[in-house]
Structures are given as C-alpha cells and as structure tokens.
mmCIF file of N, CA and C in Angstrom:
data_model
loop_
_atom_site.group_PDB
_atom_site.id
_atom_site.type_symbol
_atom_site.label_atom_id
_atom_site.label_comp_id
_atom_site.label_asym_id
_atom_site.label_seq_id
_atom_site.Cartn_x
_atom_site.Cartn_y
_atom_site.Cartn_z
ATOM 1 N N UNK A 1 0.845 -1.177 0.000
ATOM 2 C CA UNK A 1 0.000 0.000 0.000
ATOM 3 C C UNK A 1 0.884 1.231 0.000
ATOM 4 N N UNK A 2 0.407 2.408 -0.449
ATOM 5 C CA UNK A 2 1.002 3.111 -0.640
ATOM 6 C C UNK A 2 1.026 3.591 0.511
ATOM 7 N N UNK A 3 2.467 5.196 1.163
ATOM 8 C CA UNK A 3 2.779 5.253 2.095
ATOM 9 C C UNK A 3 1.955 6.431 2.991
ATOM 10 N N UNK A 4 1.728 7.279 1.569
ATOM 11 C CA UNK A 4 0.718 8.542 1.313
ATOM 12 C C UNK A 4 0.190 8.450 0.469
ATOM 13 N N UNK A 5 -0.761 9.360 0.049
ATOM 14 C CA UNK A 5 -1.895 9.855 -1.426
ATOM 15 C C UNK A 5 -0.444 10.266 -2.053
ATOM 16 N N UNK A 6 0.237 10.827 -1.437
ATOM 17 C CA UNK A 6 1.587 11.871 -2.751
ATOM 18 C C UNK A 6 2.619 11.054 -3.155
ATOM 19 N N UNK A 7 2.407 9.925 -2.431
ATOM 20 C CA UNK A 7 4.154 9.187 -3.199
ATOM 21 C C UNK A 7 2.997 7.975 -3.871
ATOM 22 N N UNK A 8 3.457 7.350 -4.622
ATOM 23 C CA UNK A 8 2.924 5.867 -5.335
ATOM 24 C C UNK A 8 3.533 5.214 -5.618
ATOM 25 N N UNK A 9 4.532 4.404 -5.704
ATOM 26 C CA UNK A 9 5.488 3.283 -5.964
ATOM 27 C C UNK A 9 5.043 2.577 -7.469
ATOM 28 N N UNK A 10 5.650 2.204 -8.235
ATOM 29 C CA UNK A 10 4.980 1.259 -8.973
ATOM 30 C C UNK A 10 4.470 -0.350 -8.380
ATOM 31 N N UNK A 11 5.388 -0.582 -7.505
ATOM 32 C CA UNK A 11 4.832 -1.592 -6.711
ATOM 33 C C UNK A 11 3.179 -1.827 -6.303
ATOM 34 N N UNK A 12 3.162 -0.456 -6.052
ATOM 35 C CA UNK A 12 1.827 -0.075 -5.563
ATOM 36 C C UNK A 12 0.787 -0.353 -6.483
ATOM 37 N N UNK A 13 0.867 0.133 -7.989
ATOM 38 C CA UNK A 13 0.329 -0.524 -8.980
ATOM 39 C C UNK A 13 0.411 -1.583 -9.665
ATOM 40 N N UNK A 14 1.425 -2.780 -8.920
ATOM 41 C CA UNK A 14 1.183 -4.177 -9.510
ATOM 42 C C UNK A 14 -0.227 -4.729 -8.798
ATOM 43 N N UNK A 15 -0.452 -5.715 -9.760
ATOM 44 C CA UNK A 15 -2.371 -6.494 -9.476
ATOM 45 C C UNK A 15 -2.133 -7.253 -10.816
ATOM 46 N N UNK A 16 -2.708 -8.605 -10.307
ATOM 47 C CA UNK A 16 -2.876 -9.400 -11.252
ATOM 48 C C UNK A 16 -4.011 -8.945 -12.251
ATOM 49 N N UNK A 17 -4.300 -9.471 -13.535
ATOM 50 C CA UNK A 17 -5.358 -8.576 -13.946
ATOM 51 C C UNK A 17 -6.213 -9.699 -14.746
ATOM 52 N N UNK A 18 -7.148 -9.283 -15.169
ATOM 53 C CA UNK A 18 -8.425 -9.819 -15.543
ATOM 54 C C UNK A 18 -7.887 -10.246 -16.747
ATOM 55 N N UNK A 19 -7.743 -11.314 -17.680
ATOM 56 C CA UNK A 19 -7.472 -11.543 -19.283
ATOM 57 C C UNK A 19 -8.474 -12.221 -19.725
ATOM 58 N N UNK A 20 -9.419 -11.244 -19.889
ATOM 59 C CA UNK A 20 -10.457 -11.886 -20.763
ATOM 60 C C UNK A 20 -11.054 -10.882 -21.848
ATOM 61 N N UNK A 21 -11.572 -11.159 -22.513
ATOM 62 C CA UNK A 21 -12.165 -10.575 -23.972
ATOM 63 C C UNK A 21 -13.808 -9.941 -23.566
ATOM 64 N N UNK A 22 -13.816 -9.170 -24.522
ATOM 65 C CA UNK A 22 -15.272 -8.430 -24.365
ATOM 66 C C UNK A 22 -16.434 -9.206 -24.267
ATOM 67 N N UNK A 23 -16.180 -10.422 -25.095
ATOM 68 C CA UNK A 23 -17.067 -11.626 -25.037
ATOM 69 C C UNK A 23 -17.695 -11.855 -23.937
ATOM 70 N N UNK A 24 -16.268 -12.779 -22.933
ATOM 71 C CA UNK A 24 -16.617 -13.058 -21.694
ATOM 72 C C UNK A 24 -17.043 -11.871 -20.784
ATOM 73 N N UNK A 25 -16.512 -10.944 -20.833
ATOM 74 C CA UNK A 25 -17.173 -9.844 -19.904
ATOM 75 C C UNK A 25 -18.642 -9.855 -20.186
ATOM 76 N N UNK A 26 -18.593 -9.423 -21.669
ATOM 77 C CA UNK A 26 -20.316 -9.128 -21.743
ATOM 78 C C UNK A 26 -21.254 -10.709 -21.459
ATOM 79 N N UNK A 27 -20.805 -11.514 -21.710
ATOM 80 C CA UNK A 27 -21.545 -12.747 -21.097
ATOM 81 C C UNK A 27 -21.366 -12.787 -20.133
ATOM 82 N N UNK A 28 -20.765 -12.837 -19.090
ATOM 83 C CA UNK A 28 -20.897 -13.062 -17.527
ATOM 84 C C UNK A 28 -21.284 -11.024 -16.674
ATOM 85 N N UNK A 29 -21.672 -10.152 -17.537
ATOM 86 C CA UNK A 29 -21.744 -8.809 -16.830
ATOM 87 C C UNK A 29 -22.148 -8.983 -15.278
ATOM 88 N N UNK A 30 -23.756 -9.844 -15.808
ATOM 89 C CA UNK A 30 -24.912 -9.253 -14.886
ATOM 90 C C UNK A 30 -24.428 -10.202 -13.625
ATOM 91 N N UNK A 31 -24.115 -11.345 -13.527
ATOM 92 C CA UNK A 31 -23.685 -12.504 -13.233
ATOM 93 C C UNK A 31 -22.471 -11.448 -12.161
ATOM 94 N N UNK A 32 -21.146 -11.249 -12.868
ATOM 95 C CA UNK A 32 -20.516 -10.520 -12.013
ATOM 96 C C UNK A 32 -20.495 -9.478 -10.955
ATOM 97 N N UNK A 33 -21.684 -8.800 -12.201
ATOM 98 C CA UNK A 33 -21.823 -7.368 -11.087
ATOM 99 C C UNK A 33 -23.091 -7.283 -9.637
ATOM 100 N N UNK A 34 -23.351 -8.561 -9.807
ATOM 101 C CA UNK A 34 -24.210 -9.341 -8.755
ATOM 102 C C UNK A 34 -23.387 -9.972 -7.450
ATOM 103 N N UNK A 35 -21.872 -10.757 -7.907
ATOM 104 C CA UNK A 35 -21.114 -11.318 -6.874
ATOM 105 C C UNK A 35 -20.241 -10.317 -6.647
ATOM 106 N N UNK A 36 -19.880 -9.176 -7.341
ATOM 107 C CA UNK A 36 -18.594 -8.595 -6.765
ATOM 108 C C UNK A 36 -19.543 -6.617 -6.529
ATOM 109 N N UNK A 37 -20.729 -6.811 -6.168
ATOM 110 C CA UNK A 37 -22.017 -5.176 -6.181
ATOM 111 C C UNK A 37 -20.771 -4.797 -5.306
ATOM 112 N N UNK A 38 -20.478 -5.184 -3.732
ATOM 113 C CA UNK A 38 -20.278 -4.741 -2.762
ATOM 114 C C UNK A 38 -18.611 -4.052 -2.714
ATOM 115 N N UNK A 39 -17.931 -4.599 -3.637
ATOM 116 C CA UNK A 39 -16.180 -4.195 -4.049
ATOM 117 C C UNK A 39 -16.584 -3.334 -4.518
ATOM 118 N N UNK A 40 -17.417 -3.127 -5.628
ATOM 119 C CA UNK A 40 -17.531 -2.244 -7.196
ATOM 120 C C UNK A 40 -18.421 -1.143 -6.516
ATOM 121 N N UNK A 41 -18.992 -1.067 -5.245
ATOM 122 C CA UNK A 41 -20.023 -0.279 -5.115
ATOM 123 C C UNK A 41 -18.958 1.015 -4.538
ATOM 124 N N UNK A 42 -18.062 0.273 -2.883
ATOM 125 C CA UNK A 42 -16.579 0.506 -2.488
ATOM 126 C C UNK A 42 -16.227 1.313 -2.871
ATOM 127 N N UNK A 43 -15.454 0.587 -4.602
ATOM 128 C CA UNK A 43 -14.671 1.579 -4.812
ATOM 129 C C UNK A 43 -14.844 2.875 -5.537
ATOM 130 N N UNK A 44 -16.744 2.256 -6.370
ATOM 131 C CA UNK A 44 -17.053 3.891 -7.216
ATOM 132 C C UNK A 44 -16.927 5.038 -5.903
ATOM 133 N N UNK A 45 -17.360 4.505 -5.041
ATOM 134 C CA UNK A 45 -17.443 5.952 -3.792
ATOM 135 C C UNK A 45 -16.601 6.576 -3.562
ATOM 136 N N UNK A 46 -15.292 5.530 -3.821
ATOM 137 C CA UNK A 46 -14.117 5.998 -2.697
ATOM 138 C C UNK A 46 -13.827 6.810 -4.024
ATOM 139 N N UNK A 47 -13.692 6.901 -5.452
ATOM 140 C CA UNK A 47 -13.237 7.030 -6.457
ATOM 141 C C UNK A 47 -13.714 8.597 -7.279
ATOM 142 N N UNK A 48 -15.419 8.708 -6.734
ATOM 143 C CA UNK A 48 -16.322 10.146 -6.802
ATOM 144 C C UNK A 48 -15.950 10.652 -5.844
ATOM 145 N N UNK A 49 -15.715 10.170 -3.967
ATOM 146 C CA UNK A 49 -15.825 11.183 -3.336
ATOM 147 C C UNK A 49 -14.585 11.944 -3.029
ATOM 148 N N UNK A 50 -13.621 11.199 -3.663
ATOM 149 C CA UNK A 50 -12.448 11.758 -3.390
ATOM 150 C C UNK A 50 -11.557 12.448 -4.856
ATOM 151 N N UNK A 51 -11.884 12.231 -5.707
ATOM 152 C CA UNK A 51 -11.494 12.447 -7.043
ATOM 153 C C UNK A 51 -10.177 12.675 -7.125
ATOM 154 N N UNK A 52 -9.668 11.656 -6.101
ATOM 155 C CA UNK A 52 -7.969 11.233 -6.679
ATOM 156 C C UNK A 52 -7.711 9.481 -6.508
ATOM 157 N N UNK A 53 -7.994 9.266 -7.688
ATOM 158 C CA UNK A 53 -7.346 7.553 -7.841
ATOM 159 C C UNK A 53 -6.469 6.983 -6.831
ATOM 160 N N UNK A 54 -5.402 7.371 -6.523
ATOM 161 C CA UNK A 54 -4.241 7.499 -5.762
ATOM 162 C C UNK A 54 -4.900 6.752 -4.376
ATOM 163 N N UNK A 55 -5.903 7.560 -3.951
ATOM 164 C CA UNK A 55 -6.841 7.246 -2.493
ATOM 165 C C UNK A 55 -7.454 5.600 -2.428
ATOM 166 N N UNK A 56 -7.795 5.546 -3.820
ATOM 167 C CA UNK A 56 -8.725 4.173 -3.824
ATOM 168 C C UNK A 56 -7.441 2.935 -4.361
ATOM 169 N N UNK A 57 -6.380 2.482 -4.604
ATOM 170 C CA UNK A 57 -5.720 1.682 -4.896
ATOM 171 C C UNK A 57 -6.427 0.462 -4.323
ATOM 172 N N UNK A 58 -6.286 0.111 -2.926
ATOM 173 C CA UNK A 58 -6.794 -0.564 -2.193
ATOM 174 C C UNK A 58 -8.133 -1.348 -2.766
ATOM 175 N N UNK A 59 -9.614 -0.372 -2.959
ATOM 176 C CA UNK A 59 -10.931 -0.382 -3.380
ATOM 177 C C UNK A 59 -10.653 -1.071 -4.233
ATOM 178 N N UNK A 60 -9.636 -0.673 -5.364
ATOM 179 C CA UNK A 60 -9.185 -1.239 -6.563
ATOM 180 C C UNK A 60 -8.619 -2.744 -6.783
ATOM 181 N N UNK A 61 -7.519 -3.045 -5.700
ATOM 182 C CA UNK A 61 -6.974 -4.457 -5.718
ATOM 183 C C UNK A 61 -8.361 -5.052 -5.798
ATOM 184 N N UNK A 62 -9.293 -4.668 -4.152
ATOM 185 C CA UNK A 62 -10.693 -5.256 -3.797
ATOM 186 C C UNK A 62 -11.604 -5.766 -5.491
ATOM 187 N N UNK A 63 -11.341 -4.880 -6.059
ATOM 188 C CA UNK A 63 -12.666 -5.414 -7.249
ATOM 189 C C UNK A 63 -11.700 -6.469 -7.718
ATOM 190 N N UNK A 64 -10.083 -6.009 -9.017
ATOM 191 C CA UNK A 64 -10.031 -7.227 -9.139
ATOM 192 C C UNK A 64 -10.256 -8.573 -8.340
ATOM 193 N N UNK A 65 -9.219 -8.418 -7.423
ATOM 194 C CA UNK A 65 -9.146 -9.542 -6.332
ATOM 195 C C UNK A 65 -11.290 -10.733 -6.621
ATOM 196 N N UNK A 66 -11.775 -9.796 -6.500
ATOM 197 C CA UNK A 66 -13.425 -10.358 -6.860
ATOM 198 C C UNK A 66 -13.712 -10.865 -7.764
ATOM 199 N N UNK A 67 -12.950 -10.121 -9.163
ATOM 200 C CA UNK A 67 -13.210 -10.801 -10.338
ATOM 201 C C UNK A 67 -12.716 -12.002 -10.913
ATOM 202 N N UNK A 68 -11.177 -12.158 -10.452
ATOM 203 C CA UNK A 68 -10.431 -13.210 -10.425
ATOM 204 C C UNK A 68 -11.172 -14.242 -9.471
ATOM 205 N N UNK A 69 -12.028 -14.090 -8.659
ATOM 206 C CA UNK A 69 -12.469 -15.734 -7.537
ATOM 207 C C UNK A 69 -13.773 -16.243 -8.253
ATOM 208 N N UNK A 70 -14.755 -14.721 -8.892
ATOM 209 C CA UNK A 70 -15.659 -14.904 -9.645
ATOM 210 C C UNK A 70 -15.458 -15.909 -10.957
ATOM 211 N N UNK A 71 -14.554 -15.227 -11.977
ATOM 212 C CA UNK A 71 -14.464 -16.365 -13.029
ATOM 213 C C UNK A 71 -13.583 -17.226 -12.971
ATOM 214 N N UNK A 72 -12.392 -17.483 -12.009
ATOM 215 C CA UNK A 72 -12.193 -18.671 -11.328
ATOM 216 C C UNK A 72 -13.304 -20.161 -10.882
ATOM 217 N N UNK A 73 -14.157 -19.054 -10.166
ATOM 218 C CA UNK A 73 -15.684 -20.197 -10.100
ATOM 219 C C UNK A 73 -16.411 -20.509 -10.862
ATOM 220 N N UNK A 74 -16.788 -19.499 -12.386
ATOM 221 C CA UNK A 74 -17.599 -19.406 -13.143
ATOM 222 C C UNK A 74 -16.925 -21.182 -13.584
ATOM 223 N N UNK A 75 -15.389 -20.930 -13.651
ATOM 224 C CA UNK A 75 -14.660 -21.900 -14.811
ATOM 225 C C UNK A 75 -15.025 -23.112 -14.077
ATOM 226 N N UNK A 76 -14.697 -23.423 -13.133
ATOM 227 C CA UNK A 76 -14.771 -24.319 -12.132
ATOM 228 C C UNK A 76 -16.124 -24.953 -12.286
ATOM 229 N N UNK A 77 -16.732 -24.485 -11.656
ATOM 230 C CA UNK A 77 -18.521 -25.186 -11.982
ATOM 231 C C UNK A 77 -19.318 -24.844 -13.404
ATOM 232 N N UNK A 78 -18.802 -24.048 -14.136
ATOM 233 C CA UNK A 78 -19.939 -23.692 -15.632
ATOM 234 C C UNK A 78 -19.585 -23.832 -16.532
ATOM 235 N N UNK A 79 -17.909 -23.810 -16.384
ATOM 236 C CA UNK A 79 -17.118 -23.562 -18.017
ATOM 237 C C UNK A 79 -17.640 -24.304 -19.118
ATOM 238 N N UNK A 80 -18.410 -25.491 -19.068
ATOM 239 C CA UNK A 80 -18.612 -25.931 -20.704
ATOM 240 C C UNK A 80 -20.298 -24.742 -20.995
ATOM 241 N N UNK A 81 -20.809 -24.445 -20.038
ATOM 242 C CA UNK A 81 -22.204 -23.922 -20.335
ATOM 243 C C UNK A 81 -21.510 -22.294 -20.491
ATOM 244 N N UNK A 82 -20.660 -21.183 -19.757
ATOM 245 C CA UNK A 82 -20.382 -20.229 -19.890
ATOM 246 C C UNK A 82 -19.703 -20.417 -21.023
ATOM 247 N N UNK A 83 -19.313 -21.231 -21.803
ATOM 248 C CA UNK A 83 -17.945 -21.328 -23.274
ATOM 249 C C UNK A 83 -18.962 -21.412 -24.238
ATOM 250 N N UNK A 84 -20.018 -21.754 -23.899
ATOM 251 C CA UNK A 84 -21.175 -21.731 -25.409
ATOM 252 C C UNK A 84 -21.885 -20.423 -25.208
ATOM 253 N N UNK A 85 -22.298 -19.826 -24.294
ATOM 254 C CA UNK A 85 -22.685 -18.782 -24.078
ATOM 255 C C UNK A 85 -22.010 -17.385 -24.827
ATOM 256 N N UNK A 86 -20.950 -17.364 -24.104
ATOM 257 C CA UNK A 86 -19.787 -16.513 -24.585
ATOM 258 C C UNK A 86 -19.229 -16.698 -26.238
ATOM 259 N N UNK A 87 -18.981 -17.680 -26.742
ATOM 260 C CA UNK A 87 -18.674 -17.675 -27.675
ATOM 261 C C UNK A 87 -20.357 -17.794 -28.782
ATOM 262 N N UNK A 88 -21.303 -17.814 -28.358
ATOM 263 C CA UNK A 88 -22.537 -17.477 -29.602
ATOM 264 C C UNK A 88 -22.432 -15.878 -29.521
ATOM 265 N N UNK A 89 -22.133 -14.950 -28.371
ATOM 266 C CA UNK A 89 -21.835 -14.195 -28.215
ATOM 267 C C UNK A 89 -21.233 -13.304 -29.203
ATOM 268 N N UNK A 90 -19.713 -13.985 -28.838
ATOM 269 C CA UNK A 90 -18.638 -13.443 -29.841
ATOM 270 C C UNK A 90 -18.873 -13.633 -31.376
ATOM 271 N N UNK A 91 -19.728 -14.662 -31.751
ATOM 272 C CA UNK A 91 -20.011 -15.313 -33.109
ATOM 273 C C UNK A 91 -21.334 -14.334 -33.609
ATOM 274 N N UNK A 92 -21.792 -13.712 -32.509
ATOM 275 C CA UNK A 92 -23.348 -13.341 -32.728
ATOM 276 C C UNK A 92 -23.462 -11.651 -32.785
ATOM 277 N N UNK A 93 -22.039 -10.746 -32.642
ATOM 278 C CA UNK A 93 -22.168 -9.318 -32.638
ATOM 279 C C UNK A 93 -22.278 -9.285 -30.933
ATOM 280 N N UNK A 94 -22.222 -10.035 -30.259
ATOM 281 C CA UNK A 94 -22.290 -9.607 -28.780
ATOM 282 C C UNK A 94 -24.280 -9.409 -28.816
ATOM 283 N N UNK A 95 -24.823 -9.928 -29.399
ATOM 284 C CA UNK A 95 -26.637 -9.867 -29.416
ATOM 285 C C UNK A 95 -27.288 -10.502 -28.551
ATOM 286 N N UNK A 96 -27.624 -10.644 -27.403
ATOM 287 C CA UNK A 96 -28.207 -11.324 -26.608
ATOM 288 C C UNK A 96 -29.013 -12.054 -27.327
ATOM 289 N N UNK A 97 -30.012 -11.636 -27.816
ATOM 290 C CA UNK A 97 -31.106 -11.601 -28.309
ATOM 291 C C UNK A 97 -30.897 -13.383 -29.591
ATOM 292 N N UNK A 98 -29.602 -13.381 -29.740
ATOM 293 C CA UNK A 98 -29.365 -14.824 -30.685
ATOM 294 C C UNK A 98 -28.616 -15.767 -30.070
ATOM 295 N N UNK A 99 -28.963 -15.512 -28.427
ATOM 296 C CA UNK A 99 -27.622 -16.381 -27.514
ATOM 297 C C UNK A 99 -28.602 -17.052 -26.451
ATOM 298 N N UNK A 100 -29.719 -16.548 -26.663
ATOM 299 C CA UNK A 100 -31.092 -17.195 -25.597
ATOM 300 C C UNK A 100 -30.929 -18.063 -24.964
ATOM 301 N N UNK A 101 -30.665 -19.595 -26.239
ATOM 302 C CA UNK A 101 -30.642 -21.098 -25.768
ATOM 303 C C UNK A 101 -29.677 -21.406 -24.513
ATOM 304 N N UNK A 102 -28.481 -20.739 -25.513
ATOM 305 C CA UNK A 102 -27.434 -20.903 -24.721
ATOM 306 C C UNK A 102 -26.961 -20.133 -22.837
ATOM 307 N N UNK A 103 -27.670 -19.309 -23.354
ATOM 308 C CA UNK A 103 -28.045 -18.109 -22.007
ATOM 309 C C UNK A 103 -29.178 -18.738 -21.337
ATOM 310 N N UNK A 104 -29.849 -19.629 -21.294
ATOM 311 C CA UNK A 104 -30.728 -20.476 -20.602
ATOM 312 C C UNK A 104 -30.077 -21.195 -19.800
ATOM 313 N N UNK A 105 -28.913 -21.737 -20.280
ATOM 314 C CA UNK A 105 -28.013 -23.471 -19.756
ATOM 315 C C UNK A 105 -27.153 -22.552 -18.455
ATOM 316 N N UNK A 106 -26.462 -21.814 -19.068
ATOM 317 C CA UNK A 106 -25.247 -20.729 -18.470
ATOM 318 C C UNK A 106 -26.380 -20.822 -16.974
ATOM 319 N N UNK A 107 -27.284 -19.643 -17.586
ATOM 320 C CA UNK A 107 -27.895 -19.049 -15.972
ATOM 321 C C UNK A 107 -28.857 -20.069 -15.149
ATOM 322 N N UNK A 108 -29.171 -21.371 -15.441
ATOM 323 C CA UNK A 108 -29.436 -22.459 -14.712
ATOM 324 C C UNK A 108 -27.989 -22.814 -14.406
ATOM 325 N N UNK A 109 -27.218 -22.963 -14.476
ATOM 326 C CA UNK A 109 -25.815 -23.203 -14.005
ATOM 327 C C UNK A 109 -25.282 -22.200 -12.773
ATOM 328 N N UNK A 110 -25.600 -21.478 -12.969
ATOM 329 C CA UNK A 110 -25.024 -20.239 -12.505
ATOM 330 C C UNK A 110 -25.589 -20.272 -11.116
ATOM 331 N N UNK A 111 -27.129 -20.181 -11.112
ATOM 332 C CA UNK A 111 -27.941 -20.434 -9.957
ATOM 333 C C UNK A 111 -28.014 -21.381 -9.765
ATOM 334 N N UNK A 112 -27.820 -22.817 -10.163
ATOM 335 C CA UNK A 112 -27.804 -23.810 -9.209
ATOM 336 C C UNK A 112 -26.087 -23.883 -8.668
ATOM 337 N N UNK A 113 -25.118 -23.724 -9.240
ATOM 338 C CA UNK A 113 -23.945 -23.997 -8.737
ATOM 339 C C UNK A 113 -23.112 -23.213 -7.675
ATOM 340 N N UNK A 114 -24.116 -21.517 -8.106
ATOM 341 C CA UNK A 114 -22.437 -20.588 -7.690
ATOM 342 C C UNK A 114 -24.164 -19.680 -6.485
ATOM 343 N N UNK A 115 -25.455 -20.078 -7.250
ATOM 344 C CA UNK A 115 -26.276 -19.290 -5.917
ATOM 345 C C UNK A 115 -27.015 -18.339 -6.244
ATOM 346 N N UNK A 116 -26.070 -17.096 -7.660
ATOM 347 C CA UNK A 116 -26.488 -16.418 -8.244
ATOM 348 C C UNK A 116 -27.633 -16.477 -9.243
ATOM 349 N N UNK A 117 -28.673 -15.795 -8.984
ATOM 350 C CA UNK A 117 -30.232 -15.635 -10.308
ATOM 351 C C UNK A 117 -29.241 -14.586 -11.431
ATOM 352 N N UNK A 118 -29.953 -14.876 -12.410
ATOM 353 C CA UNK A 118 -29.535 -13.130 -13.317
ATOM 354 C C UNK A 118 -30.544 -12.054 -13.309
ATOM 355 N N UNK A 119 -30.054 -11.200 -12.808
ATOM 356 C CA UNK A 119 -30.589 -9.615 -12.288
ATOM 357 C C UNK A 119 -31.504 -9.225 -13.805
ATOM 358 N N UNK A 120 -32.343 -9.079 -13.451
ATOM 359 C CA UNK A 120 -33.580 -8.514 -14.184
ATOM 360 C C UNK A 120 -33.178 -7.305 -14.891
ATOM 361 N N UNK A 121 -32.993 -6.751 -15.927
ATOM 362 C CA UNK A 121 -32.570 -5.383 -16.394
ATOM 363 C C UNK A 121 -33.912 -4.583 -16.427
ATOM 364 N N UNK A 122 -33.298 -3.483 -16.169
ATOM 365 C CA UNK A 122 -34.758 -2.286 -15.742
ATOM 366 C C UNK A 122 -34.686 -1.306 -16.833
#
C-alpha cells in the first residue's frame, strides 16, 4: 500500500489482472456485477468522493481480487455452459437476443452452482 496519497510506488500498482475478452465480460456482466455489487459499489465511492485515484488503490486491488475468484468459479462449476454462451456471443455481434438457448443453460448453471439468479434489467 502506498505510504501517502503523494508518493505511489509502482509496486503499488502491480495487481494481477483480468485476461479476458469483451465476449466473456459481456456474457458473464450481470452474473458478475451481482457477486462482486459490494467491491464495485466501495470503490465507485471511494473514487467520486475523493477524485484522486491514488486514495482508492486498495478499493481497486478489492474489485479485481473479486473478479479473479468470480471467473475462477464461473470456470470451475460452468465452463462448458459459460464457453457456449460466450462464444454465440462473440459469433453473434455480442446480441443477446441470438444467444437465448445458450443463455438459458449458463444461468441455470449459474444459480444452481455458484447461488447467483440473473438480475432482471430495468
């Protein structure tokens, strides 16, 4: 952690990082932003109320750190149902709307394995 807001180390900015494609993001969004609300909620605050990055590093490890245990688990219990999902996806313009079948299997997976429903869009 850093020592102050005024010094930053690069150390300070190592974090393992997320390597995944727009695909998988946009197929697992709602899914994610359901298991990791409470990191992501964290660090938007710490991030508006203070409007220096520098402050939230920490907030920051917190989300990755979430996203990495999230699709760690996704892989673990869903990966053959999240890999058809994601990739009709990538094959499909990112269209929900032509990924249905497959977005059926995923989010019965999802909620029976990991707990999570998929959040209703408003």
């Amino acid at each position: 952690m850093a020592s102050s807001v005024d010094t930053v180390n690069l150390r300070d900015l190592e974090v393992d990082e997320l390597n995944i494609t727009s695909a998988l993001m946009t197929g697992a969004s709602l899914h994610y932003g359901e298991y990791c609300r409470s990191q992501n909620d964290k660090f938007m605050a710490c991030r508006y109320e203070g409007k220096d990055p520098r402050k939230c590093l920490e907030e920051g490890r917190q989300v990755t750190d979430c996203g990495m245990k999230f699709f760690s688990l996704l892989k673990q219990h869903c990966n053959e149902e999240f890999t058809a999902y994601w990739t009709c996806l990538d094959e499909n313009n990112q269209e929900f709307k032509r990924c249905r079948k497959p977005q059926k299997k995923y989010d019965a997976c999802v909620l029976q394995k990991l707990g999570l429903e998929r959040p209703k869009i408003s």
